[in-house]
Amino acid sequence: MTRTTPEAERIVVVGAALLDGSRLLAARRSAPADLAGRWELPGGKVEAGERPEDALVRELREELGVDAETIARVPGEWQLRAPYVLQVWTARLRPGSPAPRPLEDHDALRWLDAGELWDVPWLDQDVPAVRELAELPPLGPA
Ligand SMILES: Nc1nc2c([nH]c(=O)n2[C@H]2C[C@H](O)[C@@H](COP(=O)(O)OP(=O)(O)OP(=O)(O)O)O2)c(=O)[nH]1
Protein backbone atom coordinates (compact mmCIF):
# COMPACT_ATOMS: atom_id res chain seq x y z
CA MET A 1 0.00 0.00 0.00
CA THR A 2 1.31 3.44 -0.84
CA ARG A 3 0.97 5.81 2.07
CA THR A 4 0.47 9.46 1.23
CA THR A 5 0.96 12.28 3.69
CA PRO A 6 -1.90 14.76 4.18
CA GLU A 7 -1.15 18.16 2.61
CA ALA A 8 -1.05 20.00 5.96
CA GLU A 9 1.57 17.62 7.36
CA ARG A 10 3.89 17.60 4.37
CA ILE A 11 7.32 19.12 4.62
CA VAL A 12 8.94 19.70 1.25
CA VAL A 13 12.60 18.79 0.92
CA VAL A 14 14.15 20.40 -2.13
CA GLY A 15 16.95 18.56 -3.87
CA ALA A 16 19.26 20.06 -6.46
CA ALA A 17 20.23 18.36 -9.66
CA LEU A 18 23.27 20.63 -9.82
CA LEU A 19 24.58 20.44 -13.36
CA ASP A 20 27.87 21.31 -14.97
CA GLY A 21 27.24 20.66 -18.64
CA SER A 22 26.09 17.07 -18.63
CA ARG A 23 27.60 16.23 -15.24
CA LEU A 24 25.52 15.90 -12.06
CA LEU A 25 26.78 16.60 -8.55
CA ALA A 26 26.16 13.80 -6.05
CA ALA A 27 26.79 14.30 -2.33
CA ARG A 28 27.54 11.62 0.27
CA ARG A 29 25.71 12.12 3.56
CA SER A 30 27.75 12.10 6.75
CA ALA A 31 24.72 12.05 9.12
CA PRO A 32 22.40 10.83 10.55
CA ALA A 33 23.78 7.32 11.01
CA ASP A 34 21.02 5.60 9.04
CA LEU A 35 21.71 7.77 5.97
CA ALA A 36 25.49 8.19 6.31
CA GLY A 37 27.55 6.80 3.45
CA ARG A 38 24.72 6.95 0.94
CA TRP A 39 24.51 9.55 -1.81
CA GLU A 40 21.84 12.19 -2.34
CA LEU A 41 20.97 15.38 -4.11
CA PRO A 42 22.18 18.30 -1.97
CA GLY A 43 19.37 20.42 -0.53
CA GLY A 44 17.14 20.48 2.50
CA LYS A 45 13.86 21.47 4.05
CA VAL A 46 11.85 24.42 2.82
CA GLU A 47 11.20 26.81 5.70
CA ALA A 48 7.80 28.37 6.44
CA GLY A 49 7.01 31.13 3.94
CA GLU A 50 10.04 30.33 1.79
CA ARG A 51 9.82 29.65 -1.97
CA PRO A 52 11.28 26.24 -2.79
CA GLU A 53 13.69 27.78 -5.31
CA ASP A 54 14.96 30.21 -2.65
CA ALA A 55 15.33 27.35 -0.16
CA LEU A 56 17.43 25.47 -2.65
CA VAL A 57 19.76 28.39 -3.32
CA ARG A 58 20.11 28.91 0.46
CA GLU A 59 20.80 25.23 1.15
CA LEU A 60 23.42 25.05 -1.59
CA ARG A 61 25.16 28.11 -0.15
CA GLU A 62 25.10 26.63 3.38
CA GLU A 63 26.03 23.07 2.48
CA LEU A 64 28.40 23.55 -0.45
CA GLY A 65 29.52 27.18 -0.24
CA VAL A 66 28.32 27.89 -3.77
CA ASP A 67 26.38 30.63 -5.50
CA ALA A 68 23.78 28.72 -7.51
CA GLU A 69 20.59 29.38 -9.42
CA THR A 70 17.71 27.07 -10.19
CA ILE A 71 16.84 26.24 -13.80
CA ALA A 72 13.61 24.22 -13.82
CA ARG A 73 11.49 21.87 -11.71
CA VAL A 74 11.93 18.22 -12.51
CA PRO A 75 8.46 16.71 -12.97
CA GLY A 76 7.37 14.54 -10.10
CA GLU A 77 7.44 14.38 -6.33
CA TRP A 78 8.83 11.55 -4.28
CA GLN A 79 7.73 10.39 -0.85
CA LEU A 80 10.51 10.26 1.72
CA ARG A 81 10.08 9.17 5.30
CA ALA A 82 6.83 10.91 6.37
CA PRO A 83 6.24 13.83 6.57
CA TYR A 84 8.90 14.64 3.99
CA VAL A 85 8.42 14.74 0.23
CA LEU A 86 11.23 15.37 -2.23
CA GLN A 87 10.95 17.87 -5.08
CA VAL A 88 13.86 18.40 -7.44
CA TRP A 89 15.07 21.34 -9.47
CA THR A 90 17.86 21.43 -11.95
CA ALA A 91 20.37 24.09 -10.97
CA ARG A 92 23.71 25.50 -12.04
CA LEU A 93 26.55 27.49 -10.53
CA ARG A 94 26.45 31.22 -11.24
CA PRO A 95 29.51 32.75 -12.91
CA GLY A 96 32.27 33.29 -10.36
CA SER A 97 30.82 30.82 -7.84
CA PRO A 98 33.33 28.90 -5.74
CA ALA A 99 33.52 25.19 -6.52
CA PRO A 100 31.31 23.01 -4.27
CA ARG A 101 32.85 21.85 -1.00
CA PRO A 102 31.30 19.46 1.55
CA LEU A 103 30.80 22.00 4.37
CA GLU A 104 27.73 20.52 6.13
CA ASP A 105 25.89 17.20 6.07
CA HIS A 106 28.29 15.63 3.50
CA ASP A 107 31.77 14.14 3.55
CA ALA A 108 32.31 13.63 -0.18
CA LEU A 109 31.14 15.14 -3.45
CA ARG A 110 31.35 13.69 -6.92
CA TRP A 111 30.57 15.06 -10.38
CA LEU A 112 29.00 12.17 -12.28
CA ASP A 113 29.05 12.01 -16.06
CA ALA A 114 25.80 10.94 -17.67
CA GLY A 115 27.19 7.39 -18.00
CA GLU A 116 28.21 7.27 -14.33
CA LEU A 117 24.86 8.09 -12.72
CA TRP A 118 24.55 4.66 -11.12
CA ASP A 119 28.16 4.45 -9.93
CA VAL A 120 27.24 5.67 -6.42
CA PRO A 121 24.89 4.05 -3.89
CA TRP A 122 22.07 6.59 -3.81
CA LEU A 123 19.70 6.68 -0.86
CA ASP A 124 16.99 4.13 -1.69
CA GLN A 125 14.32 6.83 -1.61
CA ASP A 126 16.29 8.97 -4.12
CA VAL A 127 16.48 6.26 -6.78
CA PRO A 128 13.14 7.16 -8.45
CA ALA A 129 14.18 10.82 -8.70
CA VAL A 130 17.56 9.91 -10.18
CA ARG A 131 15.80 7.59 -12.62
CA GLU A 132 13.66 10.54 -13.74
CA LEU A 133 16.77 12.72 -14.13
CA ALA A 134 18.43 10.02 -16.20
CA GLU A 135 15.60 10.33 -18.72
CA LEU A 136 15.85 14.09 -19.12
CA PRO A 137 18.35 16.24 -21.01
CA PRO A 138 21.19 16.93 -20.43
CA LEU A 139 21.74 13.60 -18.62
CA GLY A 140 19.46 11.48 -20.76
CA PRO A 141 17.86 11.48 -24.21
CA ALA A 142 17.89 14.90 -25.90
N1 LIG B 1 18.78 17.12 1.10
C1 LIG B 1 18.27 15.93 0.86
N2 LIG B 1 17.60 15.28 1.85
C2 LIG B 1 17.12 14.07 1.57
C3 LIG B 1 17.27 13.47 0.30
N3 LIG B 1 16.69 12.24 0.33
C4 LIG B 1 16.20 12.07 1.59
O1 LIG B 1 15.60 11.09 2.02
N4 LIG B 1 16.45 13.19 2.35
C5 LIG B 1 16.02 13.37 3.73
C6 LIG B 1 17.13 13.48 4.74
C7 LIG B 1 16.49 14.32 5.82
O2 LIG B 1 15.64 13.50 6.63
C8 LIG B 1 15.59 15.26 5.05
C9 LIG B 1 16.26 16.56 4.68
O3 LIG B 1 17.09 16.92 5.69
P1 LIG B 1 18.38 17.84 5.58
O4 LIG B 1 19.18 17.54 6.78
O5 LIG B 1 19.04 17.72 4.25
O6 LIG B 1 17.65 19.24 5.62
P2 LIG B 1 18.10 20.58 6.34
O7 LIG B 1 19.48 20.93 5.87
O8 LIG B 1 17.00 21.55 6.11
O9 LIG B 1 18.12 20.06 7.82
P3 LIG B 1 18.28 20.72 9.24
O10 LIG B 1 19.62 20.17 9.72
O11 LIG B 1 18.23 22.20 9.08
O12 LIG B 1 17.13 20.14 10.01
O13 LIG B 1 15.28 14.58 3.82
C10 LIG B 1 17.95 14.17 -0.73
O14 LIG B 1 18.13 13.73 -1.87
N5 LIG B 1 18.44 15.40 -0.40
JSON list of C-alpha atoms and ligand atoms in Angstrom, two decimals:
[
{"chain": "A", "resi": 1, "resn": "MET", "atom": "CA", "xyz": [0.00, 0.00, 0.00]},
{"chain": "A", "resi": 2, "resn": "THR", "atom": "CA", "xyz": [1.31, 3.44, -0.84]},
{"chain": "A", "resi": 3, "resn": "ARG", "atom": "CA", "xyz": [0.97, 5.81, 2.07]},
{"chain": "A", "resi": 4, "resn": "THR", "atom": "CA", "xyz": [0.47, 9.46, 1.23]},
{"chain": "A", "resi": 5, "resn": "THR", "atom": "CA", "xyz": [0.96, 12.28, 3.69]},
{"chain": "A", "resi": 6, "resn": "PRO", "atom": "CA", "xyz": [-1.90, 14.76, 4.18]},
{"chain": "A", "resi": 7, "resn": "GLU", "atom": "CA", "xyz": [-1.15, 18.16, 2.61]},
{"chain": "A", "resi": 8, "resn": "ALA", "atom": "CA", "xyz": [-1.05, 20.00, 5.96]},
{"chain": "A", "resi": 9, "resn": "GLU", "atom": "CA", "xyz": [1.57, 17.62, 7.36]},
{"chain": "A", "resi": 10, "resn": "ARG", "atom": "CA", "xyz": [3.89, 17.60, 4.37]},
{"chain": "A", "resi": 11, "resn": "ILE", "atom": "CA", "xyz": [7.32, 19.12, 4.62]},
{"chain": "A", "resi": 12, "resn": "VAL", "atom": "CA", "xyz": [8.94, 19.70, 1.25]},
{"chain": "A", "resi": 13, "resn": "VAL", "atom": "CA", "xyz": [12.60, 18.79, 0.92]},
{"chain": "A", "resi": 14, "resn": "VAL", "atom": "CA", "xyz": [14.15, 20.40, -2.13]},
{"chain": "A", "resi": 15, "resn": "GLY", "atom": "CA", "xyz": [16.95, 18.56, -3.87]},
{"chain": "A", "resi": 16, "resn": "ALA", "atom": "CA", "xyz": [19.26, 20.06, -6.46]},
{"chain": "A", "resi": 17, "resn": "ALA", "atom": "CA", "xyz": [20.23, 18.36, -9.66]},
{"chain": "A", "resi": 18, "resn": "LEU", "atom": "CA", "xyz": [23.27, 20.63, -9.82]},
{"chain": "A", "resi": 19, "resn": "LEU", "atom": "CA", "xyz": [24.58, 20.44, -13.36]},
{"chain": "A", "resi": 20, "resn": "ASP", "atom": "CA", "xyz": [27.87, 21.31, -14.97]},
{"chain": "A", "resi": 21, "resn": "GLY", "atom": "CA", "xyz": [27.24, 20.66, -18.64]},
{"chain": "A", "resi": 22, "resn": "SER", "atom": "CA", "xyz": [26.09, 17.07, -18.63]},
{"chain": "A", "resi": 23, "resn": "ARG", "atom": "CA", "xyz": [27.60, 16.23, -15.24]},
{"chain": "A", "resi": 24, "resn": "LEU", "atom": "CA", "xyz": [25.52, 15.90, -12.06]},
{"chain": "A", "resi": 25, "resn": "LEU", "atom": "CA", "xyz": [26.78, 16.60, -8.55]},
{"chain": "A", "resi": 26, "resn": "ALA", "atom": "CA", "xyz": [26.16, 13.80, -6.05]},
{"chain": "A", "resi": 27, "resn": "ALA", "atom": "CA", "xyz": [26.79, 14.30, -2.33]},
{"chain": "A", "resi": 28, "resn": "ARG", "atom": "CA", "xyz": [27.54, 11.62, 0.27]},
{"chain": "A", "resi": 29, "resn": "ARG", "atom": "CA", "xyz": [25.71, 12.12, 3.56]},
{"chain": "A", "resi": 30, "resn": "SER", "atom": "CA", "xyz": [27.75, 12.10, 6.75]},
{"chain": "A", "resi": 31, "resn": "ALA", "atom": "CA", "xyz": [24.72, 12.05, 9.12]},
{"chain": "A", "resi": 32, "resn": "PRO", "atom": "CA", "xyz": [22.40, 10.83, 10.55]},
{"chain": "A", "resi": 33, "resn": "ALA", "atom": "CA", "xyz": [23.78, 7.32, 11.01]},
{"chain": "A", "resi": 34, "resn": "ASP", "atom": "CA", "xyz": [21.02, 5.60, 9.04]},
{"chain": "A", "resi": 35, "resn": "LEU", "atom": "CA", "xyz": [21.71, 7.77, 5.97]},
{"chain": "A", "resi": 36, "resn": "ALA", "atom": "CA", "xyz": [25.49, 8.19, 6.31]},
{"chain": "A", "resi": 37, "resn": "GLY", "atom": "CA", "xyz": [27.55, 6.80, 3.45]},
{"chain": "A", "resi": 38, "resn": "ARG", "atom": "CA", "xyz": [24.72, 6.95, 0.94]},
{"chain": "A", "resi": 39, "resn": "TRP", "atom": "CA", "xyz": [24.51, 9.55, -1.81]},
{"chain": "A", "resi": 40, "resn": "GLU", "atom": "CA", "xyz": [21.84, 12.19, -2.34]},
{"chain": "A", "resi": 41, "resn": "LEU", "atom": "CA", "xyz": [20.97, 15.38, -4.11]},
{"chain": "A", "resi": 42, "resn": "PRO", "atom": "CA", "xyz": [22.18, 18.30, -1.97]},
{"chain": "A", "resi": 43, "resn": "GLY", "atom": "CA", "xyz": [19.37, 20.42, -0.53]},
{"chain": "A", "resi": 44, "resn": "GLY", "atom": "CA", "xyz": [17.14, 20.48, 2.50]},
{"chain": "A", "resi": 45, "resn": "LYS", "atom": "CA", "xyz": [13.86, 21.47, 4.05]},
{"chain": "A", "resi": 46, "resn": "VAL", "atom": "CA", "xyz": [11.85, 24.42, 2.82]},
{"chain": "A", "resi": 47, "resn": "GLU", "atom": "CA", "xyz": [11.20, 26.81, 5.70]},
{"chain": "A", "resi": 48, "resn": "ALA", "atom": "CA", "xyz": [7.80, 28.37, 6.44]},
{"chain": "A", "resi": 49, "resn": "GLY", "atom": "CA", "xyz": [7.01, 31.13, 3.94]},
{"chain": "A", "resi": 50, "resn": "GLU", "atom": "CA", "xyz": [10.04, 30.33, 1.79]},
{"chain": "A", "resi": 51, "resn": "ARG", "atom": "CA", "xyz": [9.82, 29.65, -1.97]},
{"chain": "A", "resi": 52, "resn": "PRO", "atom": "CA", "xyz": [11.28, 26.24, -2.79]},
{"chain": "A", "resi": 53, "resn": "GLU", "atom": "CA", "xyz": [13.69, 27.78, -5.31]},
{"chain": "A", "resi": 54, "resn": "ASP", "atom": "CA", "xyz": [14.96, 30.21, -2.65]},
{"chain": "A", "resi": 55, "resn": "ALA", "atom": "CA", "xyz": [15.33, 27.35, -0.16]},
{"chain": "A", "resi": 56, "resn": "LEU", "atom": "CA", "xyz": [17.43, 25.47, -2.65]},
{"chain": "A", "resi": 57, "resn": "VAL", "atom": "CA", "xyz": [19.76, 28.39, -3.32]},
{"chain": "A", "resi": 58, "resn": "ARG", "atom": "CA", "xyz": [20.11, 28.91, 0.46]},
{"chain": "A", "resi": 59, "resn": "GLU", "atom": "CA", "xyz": [20.80, 25.23, 1.15]},
{"chain": "A", "resi": 60, "resn": "LEU", "atom": "CA", "xyz": [23.42, 25.05, -1.59]},
{"chain": "A", "resi": 61, "resn": "ARG", "atom": "CA", "xyz": [25.16, 28.11, -0.15]},
{"chain": "A", "resi": 62, "resn": "GLU", "atom": "CA", "xyz": [25.10, 26.63, 3.38]},
{"chain": "A", "resi": 63, "resn": "GLU", "atom": "CA", "xyz": [26.03, 23.07, 2.48]},
{"chain": "A", "resi": 64, "resn": "LEU", "atom": "CA", "xyz": [28.40, 23.55, -0.45]},
{"chain": "A", "resi": 65, "resn": "GLY", "atom": "CA", "xyz": [29.52, 27.18, -0.24]},
{"chain": "A", "resi": 66, "resn": "VAL", "atom": "CA", "xyz": [28.32, 27.89, -3.77]},
{"chain": "A", "resi": 67, "resn": "ASP", "atom": "CA", "xyz": [26.38, 30.63, -5.50]},
{"chain": "A", "resi": 68, "resn": "ALA", "atom": "CA", "xyz": [23.78, 28.72, -7.51]},
{"chain": "A", "resi": 69, "resn": "GLU", "atom": "CA", "xyz": [20.59, 29.38, -9.42]},
{"chain": "A", "resi": 70, "resn": "THR", "atom": "CA", "xyz": [17.71, 27.07, -10.19]},
{"chain": "A", "resi": 71, "resn": "ILE", "atom": "CA", "xyz": [16.84, 26.24, -13.80]},
{"chain": "A", "resi": 72, "resn": "ALA", "atom": "CA", "xyz": [13.61, 24.22, -13.82]},
{"chain": "A", "resi": 73, "resn": "ARG", "atom": "CA", "xyz": [11.49, 21.87, -11.71]},
{"chain": "A", "resi": 74, "resn": "VAL", "atom": "CA", "xyz": [11.93, 18.22, -12.51]},
{"chain": "A", "resi": 75, "resn": "PRO", "atom": "CA", "xyz": [8.46, 16.71, -12.97]},
{"chain": "A", "resi": 76, "resn": "GLY", "atom": "CA", "xyz": [7.37, 14.54, -10.10]},
{"chain": "A", "resi": 77, "resn": "GLU", "atom": "CA", "xyz": [7.44, 14.38, -6.33]},
{"chain": "A", "resi": 78, "resn": "TRP", "atom": "CA", "xyz": [8.83, 11.55, -4.28]},
{"chain": "A", "resi": 79, "resn": "GLN", "atom": "CA", "xyz": [7.73, 10.39, -0.85]},
{"chain": "A", "resi": 80, "resn": "LEU", "atom": "CA", "xyz": [10.51, 10.26, 1.72]},
{"chain": "A", "resi": 81, "resn": "ARG", "atom": "CA", "xyz": [10.08, 9.17, 5.30]},
{"chain": "A", "resi": 82, "resn": "ALA", "atom": "CA", "xyz": [6.83, 10.91, 6.37]},
{"chain": "A", "resi": 83, "resn": "PRO", "atom": "CA", "xyz": [6.24, 13.83, 6.57]},
{"chain": "A", "resi": 84, "resn": "TYR", "atom": "CA", "xyz": [8.90, 14.64, 3.99]},
{"chain": "A", "resi": 85, "resn": "VAL", "atom": "CA", "xyz": [8.42, 14.74, 0.23]},
{"chain": "A", "resi": 86, "resn": "LEU", "atom": "CA", "xyz": [11.23, 15.37, -2.23]},
{"chain": "A", "resi": 87, "resn": "GLN", "atom": "CA", "xyz": [10.95, 17.87, -5.08]},
{"chain": "A", "resi": 88, "resn": "VAL", "atom": "CA", "xyz": [13.86, 18.40, -7.44]},
{"chain": "A", "resi": 89, "resn": "TRP", "atom": "CA", "xyz": [15.07, 21.34, -9.47]},
{"chain": "A", "resi": 90, "resn": "THR", "atom": "CA", "xyz": [17.86, 21.43, -11.95]},
{"chain": "A", "resi": 91, "resn": "ALA", "atom": "CA", "xyz": [20.37, 24.09, -10.97]},
{"chain": "A", "resi": 92, "resn": "ARG", "atom": "CA", "xyz": [23.71, 25.50, -12.04]},
{"chain": "A", "resi": 93, "resn": "LEU", "atom": "CA", "xyz": [26.55, 27.49, -10.53]},
{"chain": "A", "resi": 94, "resn": "ARG", "atom": "CA", "xyz": [26.45, 31.22, -11.24]},
{"chain": "A", "resi": 95, "resn": "PRO", "atom": "CA", "xyz": [29.51, 32.75, -12.91]},
{"chain": "A", "resi": 96, "resn": "GLY", "atom": "CA", "xyz": [32.27, 33.29, -10.36]},
{"chain": "A", "resi": 97, "resn": "SER", "atom": "CA", "xyz": [30.82, 30.82, -7.84]},
{"chain": "A", "resi": 98, "resn": "PRO", "atom": "CA", "xyz": [33.33, 28.90, -5.74]},
{"chain": "A", "resi": 99, "resn": "ALA", "atom": "CA", "xyz": [33.52, 25.19, -6.52]},
{"chain": "A", "resi": 100, "resn": "PRO", "atom": "CA", "xyz": [31.31, 23.01, -4.27]},
{"chain": "A", "resi": 101, "resn": "ARG", "atom": "CA", "xyz": [32.85, 21.85, -1.00]},
{"chain": "A", "resi": 102, "resn": "PRO", "atom": "CA", "xyz": [31.30, 19.46, 1.55]},
{"chain": "A", "resi": 103, "resn": "LEU", "atom": "CA", "xyz": [30.80, 22.00, 4.37]},
{"chain": "A", "resi": 104, "resn": "GLU", "atom": "CA", "xyz": [27.73, 20.52, 6.13]},
{"chain": "A", "resi": 105, "resn": "ASP", "atom": "CA", "xyz": [25.89, 17.20, 6.07]},
{"chain": "A", "resi": 106, "resn": "HIS", "atom": "CA", "xyz": [28.29, 15.63, 3.50]},
{"chain": "A", "resi": 107, "resn": "ASP", "atom": "CA", "xyz": [31.77, 14.14, 3.55]},
{"chain": "A", "resi": 108, "resn": "ALA", "atom": "CA", "xyz": [32.31, 13.63, -0.18]},
{"chain": "A", "resi": 109, "resn": "LEU", "atom": "CA", "xyz": [31.14, 15.14, -3.45]},
{"chain": "A", "resi": 110, "resn": "ARG", "atom": "CA", "xyz": [31.35, 13.69, -6.92]},
{"chain": "A", "resi": 111, "resn": "TRP", "atom": "CA", "xyz": [30.57, 15.06, -10.38]},
{"chain": "A", "resi": 112, "resn": "LEU", "atom": "CA", "xyz": [29.00, 12.17, -12.28]},
{"chain": "A", "resi": 113, "resn": "ASP", "atom": "CA", "xyz": [29.05, 12.01, -16.06]},
{"chain": "A", "resi": 114, "resn": "ALA", "atom": "CA", "xyz": [25.80, 10.94, -17.67]},
{"chain": "A", "resi": 115, "resn": "GLY", "atom": "CA", "xyz": [27.19, 7.39, -18.00]},
{"chain": "A", "resi": 116, "resn": "GLU", "atom": "CA", "xyz": [28.21, 7.27, -14.33]},
{"chain": "A", "resi": 117, "resn": "LEU", "atom": "CA", "xyz": [24.86, 8.09, -12.72]},
{"chain": "A", "resi": 118, "resn": "TRP", "atom": "CA", "xyz": [24.55, 4.66, -11.12]},
{"chain": "A", "resi": 119, "resn": "ASP", "atom": "CA", "xyz": [28.16, 4.45, -9.93]},
{"chain": "A", "resi": 120, "resn": "VAL", "atom": "CA", "xyz": [27.24, 5.67, -6.42]},
{"chain": "A", "resi": 121, "resn": "PRO", "atom": "CA", "xyz": [24.89, 4.05, -3.89]},
{"chain": "A", "resi": 122, "resn": "TRP", "atom": "CA", "xyz": [22.07, 6.59, -3.81]},
{"chain": "A", "resi": 123, "resn": "LEU", "atom": "CA", "xyz": [19.70, 6.68, -0.86]},
{"chain": "A", "resi": 124, "resn": "ASP", "atom": "CA", "xyz": [16.99, 4.13, -1.69]},
{"chain": "A", "resi": 125, "resn": "GLN", "atom": "CA", "xyz": [14.32, 6.83, -1.61]},
{"chain": "A", "resi": 126, "resn": "ASP", "atom": "CA", "xyz": [16.29, 8.97, -4.12]},
{"chain": "A", "resi": 127, "resn": "VAL", "atom": "CA", "xyz": [16.48, 6.26, -6.78]},
{"chain": "A", "resi": 128, "resn": "PRO", "atom": "CA", "xyz": [13.14, 7.16, -8.45]},
{"chain": "A", "resi": 129, "resn": "ALA", "atom": "CA", "xyz": [14.18, 10.82, -8.70]},
{"chain": "A", "resi": 130, "resn": "VAL", "atom": "CA", "xyz": [17.56, 9.91, -10.18]},
{"chain": "A", "resi": 131, "resn": "ARG", "atom": "CA", "xyz": [15.80, 7.59, -12.62]},
{"chain": "A", "resi": 132, "resn": "GLU", "atom": "CA", "xyz": [13.66, 10.54, -13.74]},
{"chain": "A", "resi": 133, "resn": "LEU", "atom": "CA", "xyz": [16.77, 12.72, -14.13]},
{"chain": "A", "resi": 134, "resn": "ALA", "atom": "CA", "xyz": [18.43, 10.02, -16.20]},
{"chain": "A", "resi": 135, "resn": "GLU", "atom": "CA", "xyz": [15.60, 10.33, -18.72]},
{"chain": "A", "resi": 136, "resn": "LEU", "atom": "CA", "xyz": [15.85, 14.09, -19.12]},
{"chain": "A", "resi": 137, "resn": "PRO", "atom": "CA", "xyz": [18.35, 16.24, -21.01]},
{"chain": "A", "resi": 138, "resn": "PRO", "atom": "CA", "xyz": [21.19, 16.93, -20.43]},
{"chain": "A", "resi": 139, "resn": "LEU", "atom": "CA", "xyz": [21.74, 13.60, -18.62]},
{"chain": "A", "resi": 140, "resn": "GLY", "atom": "CA", "xyz": [19.46, 11.48, -20.76]},
{"chain": "A", "resi": 141, "resn": "PRO", "atom": "CA", "xyz": [17.86, 11.48, -24.21]},
{"chain": "A", "resi": 142, "resn": "ALA", "atom": "CA", "xyz": [17.89, 14.90, -25.90]},
{"chain": "B", "resi": 1, "resn": "LIG", "atom": "N1", "xyz": [18.78, 17.12, 1.10]},
{"chain": "B", "resi": 1, "resn": "LIG", "atom": "C1", "xyz": [18.27, 15.93, 0.86]},
{"chain": "B", "resi": 1, "resn": "LIG", "atom": "N2", "xyz": [17.60, 15.28, 1.85]},
{"chain": "B", "resi": 1, "resn": "LIG", "atom": "C2", "xyz": [17.12, 14.07, 1.57]},
{"chain": "B", "resi": 1, "resn": "LIG", "atom": "C3", "xyz": [17.27, 13.47, 0.30]},
{"chain": "B", "resi": 1, "resn": "LIG", "atom": "N3", "xyz": [16.69, 12.24, 0.33]},
{"chain": "B", "resi": 1, "resn": "LIG", "atom": "C4", "xyz": [16.20, 12.07, 1.59]},
{"chain": "B", "resi": 1, "resn": "LIG", "atom": "O1", "xyz": [15.60, 11.09, 2.02]},
{"chain": "B", "resi": 1, "resn": "LIG", "atom": "N4", "xyz": [16.45, 13.19, 2.35]},
{"chain": "B", "resi": 1, "resn": "LIG", "atom": "C5", "xyz": [16.02, 13.37, 3.73]},
{"chain": "B", "resi": 1, "resn": "LIG", "atom": "C6", "xyz": [17.13, 13.48, 4.74]},
{"chain": "B", "resi": 1, "resn": "LIG", "atom": "C7", "xyz": [16.49, 14.32, 5.82]},
{"chain": "B", "resi": 1, "resn": "LIG", "atom": "O2", "xyz": [15.64, 13.50, 6.63]},
{"chain": "B", "resi": 1, "resn": "LIG", "atom": "C8", "xyz": [15.59, 15.26, 5.05]},
{"chain": "B", "resi": 1, "resn": "LIG", "atom": "C9", "xyz": [16.26, 16.56, 4.68]},
{"chain": "B", "resi": 1, "resn": "LIG", "atom": "O3", "xyz": [17.09, 16.92, 5.69]},
{"chain": "B", "resi": 1, "resn": "LIG", "atom": "P1", "xyz": [18.38, 17.84, 5.58]},
{"chain": "B", "resi": 1, "resn": "LIG", "atom": "O4", "xyz": [19.18, 17.54, 6.78]},
{"chain": "B", "resi": 1, "resn": "LIG", "atom": "O5", "xyz": [19.04, 17.72, 4.25]},
{"chain": "B", "resi": 1, "resn": "LIG", "atom": "O6", "xyz": [17.65, 19.24, 5.62]},
{"chain": "B", "resi": 1, "resn": "LIG", "atom": "P2", "xyz": [18.10, 20.58, 6.34]},
{"chain": "B", "resi": 1, "resn": "LIG", "atom": "O7", "xyz": [19.48, 20.93, 5.87]},
{"chain": "B", "resi": 1, "resn": "LIG", "atom": "O8", "xyz": [17.00, 21.55, 6.11]},
{"chain": "B", "resi": 1, "resn": "LIG", "atom": "O9", "xyz": [18.12, 20.06, 7.82]},
{"chain": "B", "resi": 1, "resn": "LIG", "atom": "P3", "xyz": [18.28, 20.72, 9.24]},
{"chain": "B", "resi": 1, "resn": "LIG", "atom": "O10", "xyz": [19.62, 20.17, 9.72]},
{"chain": "B", "resi": 1, "resn": "LIG", "atom": "O11", "xyz": [18.23, 22.20, 9.08]},
{"chain": "B", "resi": 1, "resn": "LIG", "atom": "O12", "xyz": [17.13, 20.14, 10.01]},
{"chain": "B", "resi": 1, "resn": "LIG", "atom": "O13", "xyz": [15.28, 14.58, 3.82]},
{"chain": "B", "resi": 1, "resn": "LIG", "atom": "C10", "xyz": [17.95, 14.17, -0.73]},
{"chain": "B", "resi": 1, "resn": "LIG", "atom": "O14", "xyz": [18.13, 13.73, -1.87]},
{"chain": "B", "resi": 1, "resn": "LIG", "atom": "N5", "xyz": [18.44, 15.40, -0.40]}
]
